[in-house]
């Protein structure tokens, strides 16, 4: 009995020593980047944190839906911005298959949806209700859309199902997909001069809120099931008859093998948590200040040492 206790105490001591000595692999940690600024800057912020710990890092430009399958298979190592609205379904499906897991939430609340600059509301005072937007559809028309309103959606890989929503709610809008995030901001910038009403896809946290006051359109509230069960939501026969979650999560995800291969980086990843203002600032450094993502990340790290050093040191 006594020798068994002694033995297990020794085993615990040995395990503690070997855990403390476990080294991260010298293979590069593969960080996927996508097509919106905060994600690219955050990826470089975290990559530079890993480098400061002695790790090697590579950035891989990756489709923002396919990335969950890539992580599951270990082709890339982690994802720093799992937005509930755009990627919840792809992430959760990959988790169910195995090989990828949830590494916790950022201290952030996210929303992704149809959005207008405030001058559009002067032309259409019933906003933000979606019914009012629909009644004002003609105000949002362009030669391209005839007498229907134009909604400029994001790049198709964000998979927002805007056309399905237009159909399910019988809206007089035509969905046009932007080729890039910057095309969304260009649309608002061009409309600003003559205060032309526009409605685009936007999200928060983002730099846009600092530049253009605006509001999200209030669609029928998101409820579990409205995207895949026709019976849920106001249209009993169709799916997507709801908005995106108004208080969405922002998660980190990792390949299941990361904890064994890069235990030090993995412990840091678990502690990492960015707030809405920090994420908006990362986007601003690129979209307003026009820094390159790696320079934006270096600047963010320099200005926020007290935020991130505890994630490395583990005394957060
Ligand atoms: C995924 N996004 C933040 C662009 O909506």
mmCIF file of C-alpha atoms and ligand atoms in Angstrom:
data_model
loop_
_atom_site.group_PDB
_atom_site.id
_atom_site.type_symbol
_atom_site.label_atom_id
_atom_site.label_comp_id
_atom_site.label_asym_id
_atom_site.label_seq_id
_atom_site.Cartn_x
_atom_site.Cartn_y
_atom_site.Cartn_z
ATOM 1 C CA UNK A 1 0.000 0.000 0.000
ATOM 2 C CA UNK A 2 2.698 2.430 1.090
ATOM 3 C CA UNK A 3 5.065 1.573 -1.775
ATOM 4 C CA UNK A 4 2.205 2.032 -4.230
ATOM 5 C CA UNK A 5 1.586 5.535 -2.877
ATOM 6 C CA UNK A 6 5.280 6.294 -3.108
ATOM 7 C CA UNK A 7 5.413 4.987 -6.624
ATOM 8 C CA UNK A 8 2.518 7.068 -7.808
ATOM 9 C CA UNK A 9 3.982 10.155 -6.158
ATOM 10 C CA UNK A 10 7.191 9.507 -8.116
ATOM 11 C CA UNK A 11 5.189 8.987 -11.276
ATOM 12 C CA UNK A 12 3.437 12.316 -10.753
ATOM 13 C CA UNK A 13 6.778 14.057 -10.173
ATOM 14 C CA UNK A 14 8.243 12.502 -13.309
ATOM 15 C CA UNK A 15 5.193 13.417 -15.361
ATOM 16 C CA UNK A 16 5.447 17.001 -14.141
ATOM 17 C CA UNK A 17 9.103 17.175 -15.140
ATOM 18 C CA UNK A 18 8.485 15.698 -18.583
ATOM 19 C CA UNK A 19 5.524 18.032 -19.167
ATOM 20 C CA UNK A 20 7.637 21.031 -18.272
ATOM 21 C CA UNK A 21 10.344 19.799 -20.632
ATOM 22 C CA UNK A 22 8.053 18.903 -23.519
ATOM 23 C CA UNK A 23 9.347 20.824 -26.495
ATOM 24 C CA UNK A 24 7.341 22.225 -29.345
ATOM 25 C CA UNK A 25 8.138 20.606 -32.682
ATOM 26 C CA UNK A 26 10.424 22.651 -34.909
ATOM 27 C CA UNK A 27 7.983 22.097 -37.786
ATOM 28 C CA UNK A 28 6.128 25.289 -38.677
ATOM 29 C CA UNK A 29 2.717 25.903 -37.150
ATOM 30 C CA UNK A 30 0.480 26.430 -40.194
ATOM 31 C CA UNK A 31 -1.892 29.357 -39.721
ATOM 32 C CA UNK A 32 -4.638 29.817 -42.339
ATOM 33 C CA UNK A 33 -5.533 33.321 -43.504
ATOM 34 C CA UNK A 34 -8.781 34.382 -45.192
ATOM 35 C CA UNK A 35 -10.255 37.383 -46.952
ATOM 36 C CA UNK A 36 -11.108 39.902 -44.245
ATOM 37 C CA UNK A 37 -8.638 42.125 -42.421
ATOM 38 C CA UNK A 38 -9.097 41.335 -38.725
ATOM 39 C CA UNK A 39 -8.575 37.628 -39.378
ATOM 40 C CA UNK A 40 -5.409 38.244 -41.366
ATOM 41 C CA UNK A 41 -3.973 40.641 -38.794
ATOM 42 C CA UNK A 42 -4.959 38.433 -35.851
ATOM 43 C CA UNK A 43 -3.299 35.479 -37.565
ATOM 44 C CA UNK A 44 -0.067 37.468 -37.811
ATOM 45 C CA UNK A 45 -0.412 38.724 -34.223
ATOM 46 C CA UNK A 46 -0.680 35.161 -32.947
ATOM 47 C CA UNK A 47 1.981 33.943 -35.380
ATOM 48 C CA UNK A 48 4.395 36.587 -34.108
ATOM 49 C CA UNK A 49 3.557 35.606 -30.514
ATOM 50 C CA UNK A 50 4.425 31.982 -31.366
ATOM 51 C CA UNK A 51 7.654 33.148 -33.015
ATOM 52 C CA UNK A 52 8.549 35.106 -29.873
ATOM 53 C CA UNK A 53 8.290 31.749 -28.061
ATOM 54 C CA UNK A 54 10.779 30.181 -30.486
ATOM 55 C CA UNK A 55 8.286 28.510 -32.798
ATOM 56 C CA UNK A 56 8.330 28.565 -36.552
ATOM 57 C CA UNK A 57 5.157 29.714 -38.354
ATOM 58 C CA UNK A 58 3.813 29.689 -41.904
ATOM 59 C CA UNK A 59 0.716 31.440 -43.216
ATOM 60 C CA UNK A 60 -1.496 29.634 -45.716
ATOM 61 C CA UNK A 61 -4.180 31.480 -47.677
ATOM 62 C CA UNK A 62 -7.221 29.212 -47.310
ATOM 63 C CA UNK A 63 -10.914 29.176 -48.247
ATOM 64 C CA UNK A 64 -12.858 30.197 -45.132
ATOM 65 C CA UNK A 65 -15.356 27.296 -45.337
ATOM 66 C CA UNK A 66 -12.963 24.532 -46.459
ATOM 67 C CA UNK A 67 -10.532 25.429 -43.664
ATOM 68 C CA UNK A 68 -12.428 23.327 -41.096
ATOM 69 C CA UNK A 69 -11.870 20.189 -43.148
ATOM 70 C CA UNK A 70 -8.191 21.176 -43.579
ATOM 71 C CA UNK A 71 -7.746 21.562 -39.813
ATOM 72 C CA UNK A 72 -9.511 18.269 -39.138
ATOM 73 C CA UNK A 73 -6.989 16.535 -41.386
ATOM 74 C CA UNK A 74 -4.033 18.408 -39.873
ATOM 75 C CA UNK A 75 -3.224 20.204 -43.160
ATOM 76 C CA UNK A 76 -3.329 23.491 -41.239
ATOM 77 C CA UNK A 77 -3.044 23.787 -37.471
ATOM 78 C CA UNK A 78 -5.676 26.168 -36.145
ATOM 79 C CA UNK A 79 -8.270 28.866 -36.831
ATOM 80 C CA UNK A 80 -8.416 32.123 -34.884
ATOM 81 C CA UNK A 81 -11.763 33.545 -36.026
ATOM 82 C CA UNK A 82 -14.658 31.089 -36.123
ATOM 83 C CA UNK A 83 -17.597 33.483 -36.599
ATOM 84 C CA UNK A 84 -20.834 31.828 -35.585
ATOM 85 C CA UNK A 85 -22.931 33.395 -38.367
ATOM 86 C CA UNK A 86 -20.681 32.519 -41.297
ATOM 87 C CA UNK A 87 -18.836 29.427 -40.115
ATOM 88 C CA UNK A 88 -20.788 27.874 -37.230
ATOM 89 C CA UNK A 89 -22.306 25.148 -39.447
ATOM 90 C CA UNK A 90 -19.006 24.205 -41.191
ATOM 91 C CA UNK A 91 -17.110 24.210 -37.881
ATOM 92 C CA UNK A 92 -19.711 22.173 -36.031
ATOM 93 C CA UNK A 93 -19.934 19.638 -38.880
ATOM 94 C CA UNK A 94 -16.134 19.194 -38.809
ATOM 95 C CA UNK A 95 -16.135 18.786 -35.006
ATOM 96 C CA UNK A 96 -18.756 16.051 -35.371
ATOM 97 C CA UNK A 97 -16.506 14.201 -37.864
ATOM 98 C CA UNK A 98 -13.503 14.433 -35.525
ATOM 99 C CA UNK A 99 -9.956 15.765 -35.655
ATOM 100 C CA UNK A 100 -10.745 19.407 -34.784
ATOM 101 C CA UNK A 101 -11.882 20.908 -31.490
ATOM 102 C CA UNK A 102 -13.073 24.098 -29.851
ATOM 103 C CA UNK A 103 -10.236 25.948 -28.041
ATOM 104 C CA UNK A 104 -12.568 28.458 -26.400
ATOM 105 C CA UNK A 105 -14.285 31.755 -27.145
ATOM 106 C CA UNK A 106 -12.773 35.182 -27.519
ATOM 107 C CA UNK A 107 -14.229 37.735 -25.115
ATOM 108 C CA UNK A 108 -16.168 39.145 -28.071
ATOM 109 C CA UNK A 109 -19.742 39.301 -29.348
ATOM 110 C CA UNK A 110 -20.144 39.141 -33.112
ATOM 111 C CA UNK A 111 -22.850 40.006 -35.588
ATOM 112 C CA UNK A 112 -22.838 39.596 -39.362
ATOM 113 C CA UNK A 113 -25.749 40.847 -41.404
ATOM 114 C CA UNK A 114 -27.282 43.294 -43.863
ATOM 115 C CA UNK A 115 -26.173 46.790 -42.873
ATOM 116 C CA UNK A 116 -26.711 50.379 -44.062
ATOM 117 C CA UNK A 117 -24.983 53.697 -43.373
ATOM 118 C CA UNK A 118 -27.232 56.041 -41.377
ATOM 119 C CA UNK A 119 -27.982 58.298 -44.353
ATOM 120 C CA UNK A 120 -30.025 55.415 -45.833
ATOM 121 C CA UNK A 121 -32.333 55.649 -42.838
ATOM 122 C CA UNK A 122 -33.099 59.300 -43.617
ATOM 123 C CA UNK A 123 -34.439 58.106 -46.979
ATOM 124 C CA UNK A 124 -36.222 55.113 -45.434
ATOM 125 C CA UNK A 125 -37.293 56.087 -41.901
ATOM 126 C CA UNK A 126 -38.941 52.732 -41.065
ATOM 127 C CA UNK A 127 -35.502 51.125 -40.833
ATOM 128 C CA UNK A 128 -34.058 49.004 -39.247
ATOM 129 C CA UNK A 129 -37.110 46.714 -39.732
ATOM 130 C CA UNK A 130 -36.645 44.413 -42.735
ATOM 131 C CA UNK A 131 -40.244 45.008 -43.825
ATOM 132 C CA UNK A 132 -39.494 48.744 -44.068
ATOM 133 C CA UNK A 133 -36.351 47.997 -46.052
ATOM 134 C CA UNK A 134 -38.420 45.913 -48.418
ATOM 135 C CA UNK A 135 -41.026 48.672 -48.813
ATOM 136 C CA UNK A 136 -38.139 51.016 -49.737
ATOM 137 C CA UNK A 137 -36.581 48.533 -52.188
ATOM 138 C CA UNK A 138 -36.886 50.955 -55.122
ATOM 139 C CA UNK A 139 -34.635 53.450 -53.296
ATOM 140 C CA UNK A 140 -31.859 50.831 -53.399
ATOM 141 C CA UNK A 141 -32.348 50.026 -57.101
ATOM 142 C CA UNK A 142 -29.558 50.426 -59.676
ATOM 143 C CA UNK A 143 -29.635 50.045 -63.482
ATOM 144 C CA UNK A 144 -28.320 46.521 -62.887
ATOM 145 C CA UNK A 145 -31.261 45.532 -60.658
ATOM 146 C CA UNK A 146 -34.198 47.213 -62.433
ATOM 147 C CA UNK A 147 -36.951 48.152 -60.004
ATOM 148 C CA UNK A 148 -35.622 45.845 -57.308
ATOM 149 C CA UNK A 149 -33.215 46.918 -54.623
ATOM 150 C CA UNK A 150 -29.561 45.958 -54.749
ATOM 151 C CA UNK A 151 -27.990 44.127 -51.836
ATOM 152 C CA UNK A 152 -24.220 43.853 -52.057
ATOM 153 C CA UNK A 153 -23.261 40.660 -50.255
ATOM 154 C CA UNK A 154 -19.808 39.448 -49.269
ATOM 155 C CA UNK A 155 -17.565 37.089 -51.230
ATOM 156 C CA UNK A 156 -19.357 33.806 -51.885
ATOM 157 C CA UNK A 157 -17.137 31.711 -49.581
ATOM 158 C CA UNK A 158 -18.697 33.438 -46.567
ATOM 159 C CA UNK A 159 -21.807 31.441 -47.526
ATOM 160 C CA UNK A 160 -24.381 33.836 -46.138
ATOM 161 C CA UNK A 161 -27.402 32.369 -47.963
ATOM 162 C CA UNK A 162 -28.695 35.853 -48.759
ATOM 163 C CA UNK A 163 -30.530 34.682 -51.873
ATOM 164 C CA UNK A 164 -32.323 32.000 -49.846
ATOM 165 C CA UNK A 165 -33.348 34.667 -47.348
ATOM 166 C CA UNK A 166 -34.628 36.992 -50.091
ATOM 167 C CA UNK A 167 -36.668 34.105 -51.479
ATOM 168 C CA UNK A 168 -37.963 32.920 -48.098
ATOM 169 C CA UNK A 169 -39.107 36.431 -47.148
ATOM 170 C CA UNK A 170 -40.312 37.319 -50.694
ATOM 171 C CA UNK A 171 -38.133 40.425 -50.772
ATOM 172 C CA UNK A 172 -37.843 42.775 -53.749
ATOM 173 C CA UNK A 173 -34.052 42.636 -53.679
ATOM 174 C CA UNK A 174 -31.372 41.286 -55.987
ATOM 175 C CA UNK A 175 -28.302 39.783 -54.301
ATOM 176 C CA UNK A 176 -24.970 40.731 -55.868
ATOM 177 C CA UNK A 177 -21.816 39.201 -54.368
ATOM 178 C CA UNK A 178 -18.751 41.400 -53.952
ATOM 179 C CA UNK A 179 -15.452 39.920 -55.111
ATOM 180 C CA UNK A 180 -13.644 41.108 -51.995
ATOM 181 C CA UNK A 181 -14.252 42.829 -48.680
ATOM 182 C CA UNK A 182 -12.739 46.036 -50.039
ATOM 183 C CA UNK A 183 -15.466 46.158 -52.709
ATOM 184 C CA UNK A 184 -17.992 46.448 -49.844
ATOM 185 C CA UNK A 185 -16.213 49.470 -48.378
ATOM 186 C CA UNK A 186 -15.817 51.015 -51.839
ATOM 187 C CA UNK A 187 -19.592 50.790 -52.278
ATOM 188 C CA UNK A 188 -20.226 52.746 -49.087
ATOM 189 C CA UNK A 189 -17.490 55.263 -49.900
ATOM 190 C CA UNK A 190 -18.949 55.925 -53.360
ATOM 191 C CA UNK A 191 -22.482 56.286 -51.941
ATOM 192 C CA UNK A 192 -21.382 58.742 -49.276
ATOM 193 C CA UNK A 193 -20.815 61.666 -51.650
ATOM 194 C CA UNK A 194 -24.467 61.999 -52.682
ATOM 195 C CA UNK A 195 -25.872 60.125 -49.666
ATOM 196 C CA UNK A 196 -27.238 57.398 -51.920
ATOM 197 C CA UNK A 197 -29.006 54.630 -49.954
ATOM 198 C CA UNK A 198 -27.047 51.373 -50.027
ATOM 199 C CA UNK A 199 -27.340 48.124 -48.121
ATOM 200 C CA UNK A 200 -24.354 45.804 -47.870
ATOM 201 C CA UNK A 201 -23.119 42.847 -45.879
ATOM 202 C CA UNK A 202 -21.133 43.968 -42.849
ATOM 203 C CA UNK A 203 -20.117 42.698 -39.454
ATOM 204 C CA UNK A 204 -18.939 43.724 -36.031
ATOM 205 C CA UNK A 205 -16.282 44.019 -34.673
ATOM 206 C CA UNK A 206 -14.952 45.835 -37.703
ATOM 207 C CA UNK A 207 -13.276 49.134 -38.556
ATOM 208 C CA UNK A 208 -16.411 50.326 -40.370
ATOM 209 C CA UNK A 209 -18.179 51.400 -37.178
ATOM 210 C CA UNK A 210 -15.435 53.983 -36.571
ATOM 211 C CA UNK A 211 -15.773 55.425 -40.082
ATOM 212 C CA UNK A 212 -19.477 55.226 -40.981
ATOM 213 C CA UNK A 213 -22.218 55.214 -38.366
ATOM 214 C CA UNK A 214 -24.803 52.670 -39.437
ATOM 215 C CA UNK A 215 -27.152 49.913 -38.336
ATOM 216 C CA UNK A 216 -27.918 46.297 -39.052
ATOM 217 C CA UNK A 217 -31.269 45.469 -40.644
ATOM 218 C CA UNK A 218 -33.507 43.673 -38.133
ATOM 219 C CA UNK A 219 -34.682 40.472 -39.789
ATOM 220 C CA UNK A 220 -36.889 37.911 -38.033
ATOM 221 C CA UNK A 221 -34.804 36.959 -35.017
ATOM 222 C CA UNK A 222 -32.397 34.049 -35.444
ATOM 223 C CA UNK A 223 -33.671 30.924 -33.742
ATOM 224 C CA UNK A 224 -32.101 27.469 -33.726
ATOM 225 C CA UNK A 225 -33.390 25.534 -36.731
ATOM 226 C CA UNK A 226 -34.424 28.419 -38.982
ATOM 227 C CA UNK A 227 -31.544 27.700 -41.347
ATOM 228 C CA UNK A 228 -32.344 24.021 -41.818
ATOM 229 C CA UNK A 229 -35.931 23.355 -40.725
ATOM 230 C CA UNK A 230 -38.595 24.958 -42.955
ATOM 231 C CA UNK A 231 -41.140 24.782 -40.124
ATOM 232 C CA UNK A 232 -39.025 27.118 -37.964
ATOM 233 C CA UNK A 233 -39.342 30.842 -38.703
ATOM 234 C CA UNK A 234 -42.156 32.948 -40.174
ATOM 235 C CA UNK A 235 -42.272 31.148 -43.556
ATOM 236 C CA UNK A 236 -43.496 27.601 -42.817
ATOM 237 C CA UNK A 237 -42.266 26.281 -46.177
ATOM 238 C CA UNK A 238 -38.748 27.648 -46.453
ATOM 239 C CA UNK A 239 -35.424 27.782 -44.626
ATOM 240 C CA UNK A 240 -33.261 30.892 -44.016
ATOM 241 C CA UNK A 241 -36.304 32.993 -43.084
ATOM 242 C CA UNK A 242 -34.354 34.665 -40.257
ATOM 243 C CA UNK A 243 -31.417 36.962 -39.575
ATOM 244 C CA UNK A 244 -27.991 35.816 -38.449
ATOM 245 C CA UNK A 245 -27.356 35.518 -34.692
ATOM 246 C CA UNK A 246 -27.266 39.040 -33.207
ATOM 247 C CA UNK A 247 -25.014 37.900 -30.338
ATOM 248 C CA UNK A 248 -22.804 35.408 -32.118
ATOM 249 C CA UNK A 249 -19.712 33.709 -30.757
ATOM 250 C CA UNK A 250 -16.143 34.095 -31.961
ATOM 251 C CA UNK A 251 -14.176 30.931 -31.313
ATOM 252 C CA UNK A 252 -10.696 29.550 -31.680
ATOM 253 C CA UNK A 253 -10.316 26.045 -33.100
ATOM 254 C CA UNK A 254 -7.383 23.651 -33.418
ATOM 255 C CA UNK A 255 -6.309 20.376 -34.946
ATOM 256 C CA UNK A 256 -6.494 17.639 -32.296
ATOM 257 C CA UNK A 257 -2.793 16.870 -32.823
ATOM 258 C CA UNK A 258 -1.647 20.400 -31.951
ATOM 259 C CA UNK A 259 -1.519 19.829 -28.175
ATOM 260 C CA UNK A 260 1.017 17.004 -28.556
ATOM 261 C CA UNK A 261 3.068 18.467 -31.370
ATOM 262 C CA UNK A 262 3.324 22.063 -30.099
ATOM 263 C CA UNK A 263 2.325 21.893 -26.410
ATOM 264 C CA UNK A 264 3.761 25.317 -25.559
ATOM 265 C CA UNK A 265 1.995 27.113 -28.402
ATOM 266 C CA UNK A 266 -1.184 25.188 -27.631
ATOM 267 C CA UNK A 267 -1.220 26.335 -23.983
ATOM 268 C CA UNK A 268 -0.812 29.909 -25.201
ATOM 269 C CA UNK A 269 -3.578 29.470 -27.779
ATOM 270 C CA UNK A 270 -5.937 28.333 -25.010
ATOM 271 C CA UNK A 271 -5.277 31.577 -23.096
ATOM 272 C CA UNK A 272 -5.612 33.912 -26.094
ATOM 273 C CA UNK A 273 -8.786 35.998 -26.049
ATOM 274 C CA UNK A 274 -9.363 39.212 -27.981
ATOM 275 C CA UNK A 275 -12.131 41.758 -27.309
ATOM 276 C CA UNK A 276 -14.360 43.612 -29.783
ATOM 277 C CA UNK A 277 -12.306 46.857 -29.612
ATOM 278 C CA UNK A 278 -9.038 44.949 -30.067
ATOM 279 C CA UNK A 279 -10.390 43.142 -33.140
ATOM 280 C CA UNK A 280 -11.809 46.371 -34.622
ATOM 281 C CA UNK A 281 -8.385 47.980 -34.092
ATOM 282 C CA UNK A 282 -6.655 45.151 -35.995
ATOM 283 C CA UNK A 283 -8.967 45.736 -38.983
ATOM 284 C CA UNK A 284 -8.459 49.508 -38.766
ATOM 285 C CA UNK A 285 -4.667 49.215 -38.962
ATOM 286 C CA UNK A 286 -5.102 47.680 -42.422
ATOM 287 C CA UNK A 287 -8.342 49.170 -43.791
ATOM 288 C CA UNK A 288 -7.861 52.770 -42.632
ATOM 289 C CA UNK A 289 -4.144 53.085 -41.856
ATOM 290 C CA UNK A 290 -3.220 50.919 -44.871
ATOM 291 C CA UNK A 291 -0.466 48.922 -43.148
ATOM 292 C CA UNK A 292 0.546 45.518 -44.455
ATOM 293 C CA UNK A 293 -0.901 42.768 -42.220
ATOM 294 C CA UNK A 294 2.477 41.753 -40.749
ATOM 295 C CA UNK A 295 3.297 45.392 -39.935
ATOM 296 C CA UNK A 296 -0.175 45.926 -38.480
ATOM 297 C CA UNK A 297 0.388 42.888 -36.283
ATOM 298 C CA UNK A 298 3.814 44.112 -35.126
ATOM 299 C CA UNK A 299 2.325 47.491 -34.263
ATOM 300 C CA UNK A 300 -0.578 45.908 -32.401
ATOM 301 C CA UNK A 301 1.822 43.744 -30.382
ATOM 302 C CA UNK A 302 4.013 46.728 -29.556
ATOM 303 C CA UNK A 303 1.015 48.727 -28.304
ATOM 304 C CA UNK A 304 -0.549 45.871 -26.334
ATOM 305 C CA UNK A 305 2.284 44.095 -24.557
ATOM 306 C CA UNK A 306 0.405 43.988 -21.267
ATOM 307 C CA UNK A 307 -2.443 42.178 -23.025
ATOM 308 C CA UNK A 308 -0.497 39.365 -24.638
ATOM 309 C CA UNK A 309 2.591 38.650 -22.508
ATOM 310 C CA UNK A 310 0.501 36.924 -19.810
ATOM 311 C CA UNK A 311 -0.793 34.528 -22.512
ATOM 312 C CA UNK A 312 2.805 33.466 -23.121
ATOM 313 C CA UNK A 313 3.895 33.396 -19.514
ATOM 314 C CA UNK A 314 0.775 31.613 -18.319
ATOM 315 C CA UNK A 315 0.039 33.810 -15.335
ATOM 316 C CA UNK A 316 -3.015 35.444 -16.912
HETATM 317 C C1 LIG B 1 -16.788 36.288 -41.744
HETATM 318 N N1 LIG B 1 -16.996 37.738 -41.702
HETATM 319 C C2 LIG B 1 -16.415 38.318 -40.481
HETATM 320 C C3 LIG B 1 -16.402 38.376 -42.889
HETATM 321 O O1 LIG B 1 -18.324 37.956 -41.701
#
